[in-house]
Coordinates of N, CA, C and O in Angstrom, one line a residue:
X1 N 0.8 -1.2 0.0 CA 0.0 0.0 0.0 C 0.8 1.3 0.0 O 2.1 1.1 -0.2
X2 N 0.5 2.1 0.1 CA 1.1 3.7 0.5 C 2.1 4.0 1.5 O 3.2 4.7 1.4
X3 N 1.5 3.2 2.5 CA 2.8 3.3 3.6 C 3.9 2.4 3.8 O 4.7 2.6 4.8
X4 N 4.0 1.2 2.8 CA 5.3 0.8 2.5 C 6.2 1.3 0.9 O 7.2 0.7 0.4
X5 N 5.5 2.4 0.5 CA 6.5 3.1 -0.2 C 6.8 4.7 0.1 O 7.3 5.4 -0.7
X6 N 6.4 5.1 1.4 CA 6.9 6.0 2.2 C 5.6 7.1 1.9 O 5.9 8.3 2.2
X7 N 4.3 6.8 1.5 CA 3.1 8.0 1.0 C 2.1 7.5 2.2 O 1.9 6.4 2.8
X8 N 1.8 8.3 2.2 CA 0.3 8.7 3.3 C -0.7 9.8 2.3 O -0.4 10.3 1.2
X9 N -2.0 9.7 3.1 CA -3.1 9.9 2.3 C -3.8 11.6 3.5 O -4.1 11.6 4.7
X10 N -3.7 12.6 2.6 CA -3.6 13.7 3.5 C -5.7 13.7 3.1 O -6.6 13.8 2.3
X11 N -5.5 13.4 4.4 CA -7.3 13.6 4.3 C -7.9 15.0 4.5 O -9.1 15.3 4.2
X12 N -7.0 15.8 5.0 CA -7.3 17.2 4.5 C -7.5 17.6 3.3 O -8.4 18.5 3.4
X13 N -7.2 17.3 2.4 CA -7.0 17.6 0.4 C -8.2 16.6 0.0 O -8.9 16.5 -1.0
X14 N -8.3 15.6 1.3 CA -9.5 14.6 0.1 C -10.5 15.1 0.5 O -10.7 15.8 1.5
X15 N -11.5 14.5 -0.7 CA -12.8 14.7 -0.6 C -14.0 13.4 -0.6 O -14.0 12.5 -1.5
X16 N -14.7 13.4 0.1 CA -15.6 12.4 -0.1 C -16.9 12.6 -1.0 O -17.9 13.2 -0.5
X17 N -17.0 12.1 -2.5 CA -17.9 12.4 -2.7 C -19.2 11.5 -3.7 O -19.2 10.8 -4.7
X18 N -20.2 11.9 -2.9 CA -21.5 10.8 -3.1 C -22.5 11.9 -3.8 O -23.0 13.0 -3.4
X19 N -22.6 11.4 -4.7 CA -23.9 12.4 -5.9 C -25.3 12.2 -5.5 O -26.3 12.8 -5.9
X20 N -25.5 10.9 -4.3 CA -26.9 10.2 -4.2 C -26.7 11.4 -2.4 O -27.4 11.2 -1.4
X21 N -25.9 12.1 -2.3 CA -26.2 12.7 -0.6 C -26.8 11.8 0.9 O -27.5 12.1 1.8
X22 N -26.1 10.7 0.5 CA -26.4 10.4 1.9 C -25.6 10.1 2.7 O -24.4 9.9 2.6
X23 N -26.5 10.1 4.0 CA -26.1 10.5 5.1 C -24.7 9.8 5.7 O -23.9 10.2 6.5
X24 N -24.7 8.7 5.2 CA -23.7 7.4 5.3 C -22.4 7.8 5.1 O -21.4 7.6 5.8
X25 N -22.6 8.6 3.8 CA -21.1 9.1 3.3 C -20.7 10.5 3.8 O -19.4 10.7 3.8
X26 N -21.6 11.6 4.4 CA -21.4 12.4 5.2 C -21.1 12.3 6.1 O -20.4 13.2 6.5
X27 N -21.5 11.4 7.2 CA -20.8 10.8 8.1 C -19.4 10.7 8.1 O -18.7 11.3 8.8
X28 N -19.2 9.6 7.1 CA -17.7 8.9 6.9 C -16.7 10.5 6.6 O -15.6 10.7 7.1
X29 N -17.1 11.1 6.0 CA -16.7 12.5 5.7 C -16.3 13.3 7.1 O -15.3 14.0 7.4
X30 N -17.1 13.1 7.8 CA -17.1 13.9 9.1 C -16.2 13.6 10.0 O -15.5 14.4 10.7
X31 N -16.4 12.1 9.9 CA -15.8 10.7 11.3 C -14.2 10.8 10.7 O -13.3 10.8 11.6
X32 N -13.7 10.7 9.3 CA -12.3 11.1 8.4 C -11.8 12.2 8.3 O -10.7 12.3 7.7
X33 N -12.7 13.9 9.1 CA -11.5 15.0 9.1 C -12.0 15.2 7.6 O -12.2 16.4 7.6
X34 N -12.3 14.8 6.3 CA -12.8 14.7 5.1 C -13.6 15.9 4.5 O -14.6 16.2 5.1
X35 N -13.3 16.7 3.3 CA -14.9 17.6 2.8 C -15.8 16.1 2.3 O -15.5 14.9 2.1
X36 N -17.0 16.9 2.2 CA -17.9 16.2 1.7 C -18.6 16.8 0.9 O -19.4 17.6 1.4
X37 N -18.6 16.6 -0.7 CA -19.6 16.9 -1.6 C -20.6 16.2 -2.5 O -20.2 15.2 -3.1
X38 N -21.6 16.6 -2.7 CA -22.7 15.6 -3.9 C -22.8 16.4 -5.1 O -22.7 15.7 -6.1
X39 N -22.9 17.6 -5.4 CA -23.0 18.3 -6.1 C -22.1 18.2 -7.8 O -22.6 18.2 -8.9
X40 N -19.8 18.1 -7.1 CA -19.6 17.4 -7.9 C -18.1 17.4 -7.9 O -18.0 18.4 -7.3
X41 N -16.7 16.9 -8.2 CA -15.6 17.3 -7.5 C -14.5 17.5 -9.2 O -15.0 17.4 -10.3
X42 N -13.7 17.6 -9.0 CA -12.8 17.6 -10.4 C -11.4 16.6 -9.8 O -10.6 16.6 -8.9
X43 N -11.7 15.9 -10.9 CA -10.5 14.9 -10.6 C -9.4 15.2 -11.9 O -9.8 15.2 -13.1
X44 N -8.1 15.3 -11.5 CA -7.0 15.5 -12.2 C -7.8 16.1 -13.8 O -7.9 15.5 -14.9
X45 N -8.3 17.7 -13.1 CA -8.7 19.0 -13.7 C -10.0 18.4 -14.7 O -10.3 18.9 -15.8
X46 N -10.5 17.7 -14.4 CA -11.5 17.1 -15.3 C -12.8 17.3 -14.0 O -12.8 16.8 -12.9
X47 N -14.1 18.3 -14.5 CA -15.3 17.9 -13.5 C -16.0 16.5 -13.9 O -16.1 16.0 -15.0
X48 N -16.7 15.9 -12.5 CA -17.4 15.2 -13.1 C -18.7 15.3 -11.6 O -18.8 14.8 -10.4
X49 N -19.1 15.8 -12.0 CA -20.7 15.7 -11.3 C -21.9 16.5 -11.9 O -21.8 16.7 -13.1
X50 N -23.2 17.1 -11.3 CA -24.2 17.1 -11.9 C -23.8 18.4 -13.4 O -22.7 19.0 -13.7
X51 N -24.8 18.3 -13.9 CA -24.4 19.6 -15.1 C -24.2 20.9 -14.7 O -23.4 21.6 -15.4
X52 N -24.6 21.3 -14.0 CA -25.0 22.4 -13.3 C -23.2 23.1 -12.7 O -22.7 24.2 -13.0
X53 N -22.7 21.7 -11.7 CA -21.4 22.1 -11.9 C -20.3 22.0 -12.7 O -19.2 22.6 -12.7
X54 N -20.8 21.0 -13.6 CA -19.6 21.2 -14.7 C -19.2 22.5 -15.4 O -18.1 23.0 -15.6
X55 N -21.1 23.1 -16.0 CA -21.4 24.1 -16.5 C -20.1 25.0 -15.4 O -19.0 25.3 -15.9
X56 N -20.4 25.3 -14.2 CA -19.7 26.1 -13.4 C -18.2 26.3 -13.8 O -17.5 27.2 -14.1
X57 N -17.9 24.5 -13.7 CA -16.1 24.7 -13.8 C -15.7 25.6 -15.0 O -15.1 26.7 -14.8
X58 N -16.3 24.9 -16.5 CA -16.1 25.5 -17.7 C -15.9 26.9 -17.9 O -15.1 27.5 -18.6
X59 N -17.1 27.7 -16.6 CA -17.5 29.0 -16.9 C -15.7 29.5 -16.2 O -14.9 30.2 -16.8
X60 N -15.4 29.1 -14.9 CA -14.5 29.5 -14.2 C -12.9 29.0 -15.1 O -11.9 29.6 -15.0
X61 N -13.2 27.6 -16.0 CA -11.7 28.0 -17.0 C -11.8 28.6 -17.5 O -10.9 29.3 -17.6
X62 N -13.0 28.9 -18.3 CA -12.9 30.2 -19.2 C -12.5 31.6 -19.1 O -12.1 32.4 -20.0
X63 N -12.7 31.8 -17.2 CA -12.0 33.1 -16.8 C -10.7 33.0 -17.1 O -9.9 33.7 -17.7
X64 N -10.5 32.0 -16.7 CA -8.8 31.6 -16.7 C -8.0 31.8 -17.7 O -7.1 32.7 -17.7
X65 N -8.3 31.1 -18.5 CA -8.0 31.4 -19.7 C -7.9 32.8 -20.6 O -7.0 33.1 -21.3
X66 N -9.4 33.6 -20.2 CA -8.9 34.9 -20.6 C -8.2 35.9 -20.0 O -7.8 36.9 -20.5
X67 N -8.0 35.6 -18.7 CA -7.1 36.5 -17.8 C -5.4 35.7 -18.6 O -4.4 36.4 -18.5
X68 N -5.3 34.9 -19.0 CA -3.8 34.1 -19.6 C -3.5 34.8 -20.8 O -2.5 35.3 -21.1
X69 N -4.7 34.9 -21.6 CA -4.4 35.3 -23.5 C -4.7 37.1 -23.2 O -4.4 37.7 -24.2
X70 N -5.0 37.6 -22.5 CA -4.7 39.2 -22.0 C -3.3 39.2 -21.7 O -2.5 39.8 -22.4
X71 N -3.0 38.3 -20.3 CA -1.6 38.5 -20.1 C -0.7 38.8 -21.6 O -0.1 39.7 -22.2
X72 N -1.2 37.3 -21.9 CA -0.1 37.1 -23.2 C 0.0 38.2 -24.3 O 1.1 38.2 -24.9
X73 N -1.1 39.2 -24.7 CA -1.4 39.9 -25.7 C -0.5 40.8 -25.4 O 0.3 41.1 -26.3
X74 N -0.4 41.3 -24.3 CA 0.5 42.6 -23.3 C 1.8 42.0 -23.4 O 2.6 42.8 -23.4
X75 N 2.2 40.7 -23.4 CA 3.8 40.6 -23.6 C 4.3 40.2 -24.8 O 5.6 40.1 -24.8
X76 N 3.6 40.1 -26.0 CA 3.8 39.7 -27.1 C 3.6 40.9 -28.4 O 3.8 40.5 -29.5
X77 N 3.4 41.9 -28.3 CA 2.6 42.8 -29.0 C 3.5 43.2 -29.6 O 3.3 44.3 -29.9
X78 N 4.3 42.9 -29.8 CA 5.5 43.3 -31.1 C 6.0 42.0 -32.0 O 6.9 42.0 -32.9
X79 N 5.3 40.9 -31.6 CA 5.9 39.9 -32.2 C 4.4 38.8 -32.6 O 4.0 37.8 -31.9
X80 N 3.6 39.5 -34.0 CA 2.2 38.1 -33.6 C 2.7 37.1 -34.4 O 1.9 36.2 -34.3
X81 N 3.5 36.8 -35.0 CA 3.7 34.9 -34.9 C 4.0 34.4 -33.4 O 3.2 33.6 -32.8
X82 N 5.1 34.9 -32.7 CA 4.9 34.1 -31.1 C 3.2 34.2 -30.8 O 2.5 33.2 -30.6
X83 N 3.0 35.1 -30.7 CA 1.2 35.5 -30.4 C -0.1 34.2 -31.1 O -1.1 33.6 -30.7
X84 N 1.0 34.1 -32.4 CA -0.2 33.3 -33.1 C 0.1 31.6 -32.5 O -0.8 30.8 -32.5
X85 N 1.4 31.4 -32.2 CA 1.8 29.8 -31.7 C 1.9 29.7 -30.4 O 2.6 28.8 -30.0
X86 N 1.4 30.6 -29.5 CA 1.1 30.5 -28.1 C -0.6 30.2 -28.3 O -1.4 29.3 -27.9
X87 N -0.8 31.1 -29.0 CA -2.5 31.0 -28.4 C -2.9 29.6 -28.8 O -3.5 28.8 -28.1
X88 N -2.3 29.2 -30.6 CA -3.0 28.2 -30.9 C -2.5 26.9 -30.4 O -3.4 25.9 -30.4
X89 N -0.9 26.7 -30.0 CA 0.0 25.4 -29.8 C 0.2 25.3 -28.4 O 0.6 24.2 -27.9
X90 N -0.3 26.6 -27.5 CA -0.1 26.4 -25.8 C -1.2 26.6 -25.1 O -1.6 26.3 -24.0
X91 N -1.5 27.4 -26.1 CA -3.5 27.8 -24.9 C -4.3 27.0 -25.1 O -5.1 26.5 -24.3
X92 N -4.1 26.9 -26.3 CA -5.6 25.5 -26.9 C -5.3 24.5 -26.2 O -6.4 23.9 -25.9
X93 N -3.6 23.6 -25.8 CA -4.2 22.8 -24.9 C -4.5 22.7 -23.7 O -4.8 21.6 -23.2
X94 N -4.4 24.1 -23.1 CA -5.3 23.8 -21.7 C -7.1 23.9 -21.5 O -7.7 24.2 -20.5
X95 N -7.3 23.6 -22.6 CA -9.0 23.0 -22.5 C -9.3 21.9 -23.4 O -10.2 21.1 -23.2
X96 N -8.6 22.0 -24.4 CA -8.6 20.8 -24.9 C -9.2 19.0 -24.7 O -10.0 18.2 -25.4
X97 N -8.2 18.8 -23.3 CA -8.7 17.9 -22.7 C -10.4 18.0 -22.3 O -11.0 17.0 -22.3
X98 N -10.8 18.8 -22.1 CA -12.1 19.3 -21.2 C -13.2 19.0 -22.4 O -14.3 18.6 -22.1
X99 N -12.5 19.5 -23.9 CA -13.8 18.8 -24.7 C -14.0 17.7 -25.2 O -15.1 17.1 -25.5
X100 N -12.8 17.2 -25.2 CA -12.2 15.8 -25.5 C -13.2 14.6 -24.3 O -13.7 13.5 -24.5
X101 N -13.1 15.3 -23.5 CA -13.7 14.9 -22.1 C -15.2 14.7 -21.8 O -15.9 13.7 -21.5
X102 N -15.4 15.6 -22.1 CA -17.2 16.2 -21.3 C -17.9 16.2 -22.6 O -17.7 16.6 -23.7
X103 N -19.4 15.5 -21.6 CA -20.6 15.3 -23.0 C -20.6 16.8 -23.8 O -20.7 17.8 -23.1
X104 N -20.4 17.0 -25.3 CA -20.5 17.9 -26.0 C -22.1 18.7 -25.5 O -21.9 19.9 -25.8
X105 N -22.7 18.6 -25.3 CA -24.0 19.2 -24.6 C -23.5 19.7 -23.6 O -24.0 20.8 -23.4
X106 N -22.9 19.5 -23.1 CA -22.4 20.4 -21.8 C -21.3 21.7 -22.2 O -21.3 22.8 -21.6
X107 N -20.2 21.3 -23.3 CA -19.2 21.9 -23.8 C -19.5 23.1 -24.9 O -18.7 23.9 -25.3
X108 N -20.8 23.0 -25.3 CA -21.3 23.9 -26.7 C -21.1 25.0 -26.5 O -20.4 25.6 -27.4
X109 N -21.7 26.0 -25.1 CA -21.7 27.1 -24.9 C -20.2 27.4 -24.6 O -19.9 28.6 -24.7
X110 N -19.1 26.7 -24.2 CA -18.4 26.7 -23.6 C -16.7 27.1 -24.8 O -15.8 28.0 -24.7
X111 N -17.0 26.0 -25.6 CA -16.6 26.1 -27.3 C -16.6 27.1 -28.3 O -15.9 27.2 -29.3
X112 N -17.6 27.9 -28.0 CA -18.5 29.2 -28.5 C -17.6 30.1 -28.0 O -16.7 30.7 -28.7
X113 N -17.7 30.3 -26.9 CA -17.1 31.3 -25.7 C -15.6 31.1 -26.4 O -15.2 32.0 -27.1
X114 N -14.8 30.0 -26.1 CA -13.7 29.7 -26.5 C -13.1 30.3 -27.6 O -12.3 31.1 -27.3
X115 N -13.3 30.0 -29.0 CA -13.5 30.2 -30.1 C -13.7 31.7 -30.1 O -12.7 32.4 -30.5
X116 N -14.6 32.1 -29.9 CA -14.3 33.9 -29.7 C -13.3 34.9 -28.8 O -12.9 36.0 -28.9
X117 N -13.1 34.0 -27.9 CA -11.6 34.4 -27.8 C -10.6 34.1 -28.4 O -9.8 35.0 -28.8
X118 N -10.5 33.1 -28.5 CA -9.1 33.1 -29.4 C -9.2 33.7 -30.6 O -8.3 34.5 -30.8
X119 N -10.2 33.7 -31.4 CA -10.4 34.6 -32.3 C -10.1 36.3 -32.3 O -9.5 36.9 -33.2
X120 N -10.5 36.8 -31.3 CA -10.1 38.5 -31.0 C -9.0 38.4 -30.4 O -8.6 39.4 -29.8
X121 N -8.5 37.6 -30.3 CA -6.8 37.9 -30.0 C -5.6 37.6 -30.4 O -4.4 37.9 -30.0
X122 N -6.5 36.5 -31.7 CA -5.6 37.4 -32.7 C -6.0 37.8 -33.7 O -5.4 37.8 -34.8
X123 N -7.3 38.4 -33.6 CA -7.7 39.6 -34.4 C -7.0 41.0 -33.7 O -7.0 42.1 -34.3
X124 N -6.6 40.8 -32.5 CA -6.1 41.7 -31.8 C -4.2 42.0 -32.2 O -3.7 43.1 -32.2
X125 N -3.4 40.7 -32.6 CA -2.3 40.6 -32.3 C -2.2 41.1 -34.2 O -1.5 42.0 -34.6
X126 N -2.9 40.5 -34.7 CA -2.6 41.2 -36.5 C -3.1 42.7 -36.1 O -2.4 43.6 -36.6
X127 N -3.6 43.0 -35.7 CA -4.0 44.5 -35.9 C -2.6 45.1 -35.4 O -1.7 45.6 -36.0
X128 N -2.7 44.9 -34.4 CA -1.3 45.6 -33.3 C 0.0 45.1 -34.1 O 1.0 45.7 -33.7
X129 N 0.2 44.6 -34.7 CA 1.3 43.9 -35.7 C 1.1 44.4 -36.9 O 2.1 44.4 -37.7
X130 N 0.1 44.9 -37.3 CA 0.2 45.9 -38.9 C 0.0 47.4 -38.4 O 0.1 48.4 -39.2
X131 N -0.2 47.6 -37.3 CA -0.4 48.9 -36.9 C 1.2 49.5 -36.8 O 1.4 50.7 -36.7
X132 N 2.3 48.5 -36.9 CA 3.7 48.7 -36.0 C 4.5 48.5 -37.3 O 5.7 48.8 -37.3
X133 N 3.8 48.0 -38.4 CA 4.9 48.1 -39.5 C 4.6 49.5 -40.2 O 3.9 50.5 -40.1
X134 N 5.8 48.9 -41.2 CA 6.4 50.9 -41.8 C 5.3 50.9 -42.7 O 4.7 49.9 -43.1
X135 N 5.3 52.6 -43.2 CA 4.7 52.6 -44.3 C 4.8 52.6 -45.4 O 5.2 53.7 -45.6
X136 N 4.7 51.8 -46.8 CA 5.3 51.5 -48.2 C 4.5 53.0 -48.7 O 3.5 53.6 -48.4
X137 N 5.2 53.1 -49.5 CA 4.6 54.1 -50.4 C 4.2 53.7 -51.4 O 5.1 53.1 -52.0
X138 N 2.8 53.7 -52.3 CA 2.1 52.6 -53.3 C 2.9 52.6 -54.6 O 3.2 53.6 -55.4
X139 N 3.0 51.5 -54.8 CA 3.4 51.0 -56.3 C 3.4 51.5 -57.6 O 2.3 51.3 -58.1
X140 N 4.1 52.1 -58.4 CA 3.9 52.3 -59.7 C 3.3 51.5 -60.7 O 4.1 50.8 -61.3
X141 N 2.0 51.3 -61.2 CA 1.8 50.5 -62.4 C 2.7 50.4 -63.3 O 3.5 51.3 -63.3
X142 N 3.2 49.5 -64.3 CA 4.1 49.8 -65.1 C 2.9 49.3 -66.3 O 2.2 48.4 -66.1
X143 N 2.9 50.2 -67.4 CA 2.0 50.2 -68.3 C 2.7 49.0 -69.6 O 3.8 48.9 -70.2
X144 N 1.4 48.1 -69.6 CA 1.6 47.0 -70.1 C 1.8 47.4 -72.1 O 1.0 48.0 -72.8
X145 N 2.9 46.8 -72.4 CA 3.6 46.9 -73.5 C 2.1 46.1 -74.5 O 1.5 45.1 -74.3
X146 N 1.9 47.4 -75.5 CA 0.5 46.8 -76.5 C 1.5 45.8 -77.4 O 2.7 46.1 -77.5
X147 N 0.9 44.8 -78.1 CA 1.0 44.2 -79.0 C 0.7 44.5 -80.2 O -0.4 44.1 -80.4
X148 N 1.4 45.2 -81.3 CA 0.5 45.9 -82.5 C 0.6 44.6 -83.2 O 1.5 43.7 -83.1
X149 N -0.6 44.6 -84.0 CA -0.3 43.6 -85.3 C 0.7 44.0 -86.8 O 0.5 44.9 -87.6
X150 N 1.6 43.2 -86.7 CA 2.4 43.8 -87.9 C 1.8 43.2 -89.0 O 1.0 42.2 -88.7
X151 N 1.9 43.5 -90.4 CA 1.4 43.1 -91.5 C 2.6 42.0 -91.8 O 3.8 42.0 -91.6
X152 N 1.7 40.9 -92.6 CA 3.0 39.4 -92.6 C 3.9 40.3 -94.4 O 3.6 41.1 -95.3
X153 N 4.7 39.7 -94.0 CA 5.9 39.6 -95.3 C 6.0 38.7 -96.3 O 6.7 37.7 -96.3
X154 N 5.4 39.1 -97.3 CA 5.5 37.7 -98.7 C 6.9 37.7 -99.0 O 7.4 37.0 -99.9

C-alpha cells in the first residue's frame, strides 16, 4: 500500500464524494476529518458531477483562460507569430482535454465562448502587428507593352 512506499493519504485535500447525498457518506466524511460533496468534484482538472457544476467549472476556466491570453497579448505585441503559436500550440491545450472529455451538450456554450476568444486575440495581435509596420509608399503601375499587329511579309 502507500505506507510501504513512504506516501500517506492527506485527508485534508481529500474529498468524499457521493452524488446520491447520503447520510452514510457524510458521516464517513465527518468521522475522516474529510470535505464532503454531492454536487460534484474535479479529478485531475476534469469535472465530473451534476451539469450544473460542470457548467460552473467551464464557466470559471474560461476566466482563466482569458485573464492568460490578456496576459499574453500585453507581452507579445511586437511579435504576432509568437502571439499566433502561443495561443493556438499552448493555450488551446489547456481546454482541450475538457472537450475531449465532457458530454458535447455540456461543452457547446463553452466552445462558442472559446473560439471567440481566441479569435479576437488574434484579431487583436494582426492588428497591433500591422499597426507597428512601416509605411510602403504605393506601387507604380508599369503600363503594359501593346502588342501591334504587324502586317505578314511575302
Amino acid at each position: 500500500g502507500l505506507k510501504s512506499r513512504g506516501m500517506s493519504l492527506s485527508y485534508a485535500k481529500s474529498v468524499v464524494y457521493d452524488p446520491r447525498n447520503r447520510p452514510e457518506a457524510r458521516d464517513l466524511a465527518t468521522n475522516l476529518n474529510m470535505r464532503f460533496k454531492h454536487e460534484g468534484v474535479v479529478i485531475l482538472g476534469v469535472p465530473i458531477g451534476t451539469d450544473a457544476f460542470i457548467k460552473d467549472c467551464l464557466k470559471k476556466h474560461l476566466l482563466k483562460i482569458s485573464k492568460l491570453i490578456l496576459e499574453m497579448c500585453v507581452l507579445i505585441q511586437r511579435d504576432c507569430q509568437v502571439g499566433y503559436r502561443l495561443t493556438w500550440q499552448a493555450m488551446m491545450k489547456k481546454s482541450e482535454y475538457l472537450v475531449r472529455v465532457l458530454d458535447p451538450g455540456l461543452t457547446k456554450e463553452f466552445c462558442i465562448a472559446l473560439d471567440a476568444l481566441y479569435l479576437s486575440a488574434s484579431c487583436r495581435q494582426a492588428w497591433e502587428d500591422a499597426a507597428t509596420l512601416p509605411k510602403r509608399r504605393p506601387r507604380r503601375r508599369k503600363k503594359k507593352k501593346r502588342m501591334r499587329h504587324r502586317p505578314q511579309q511575302n
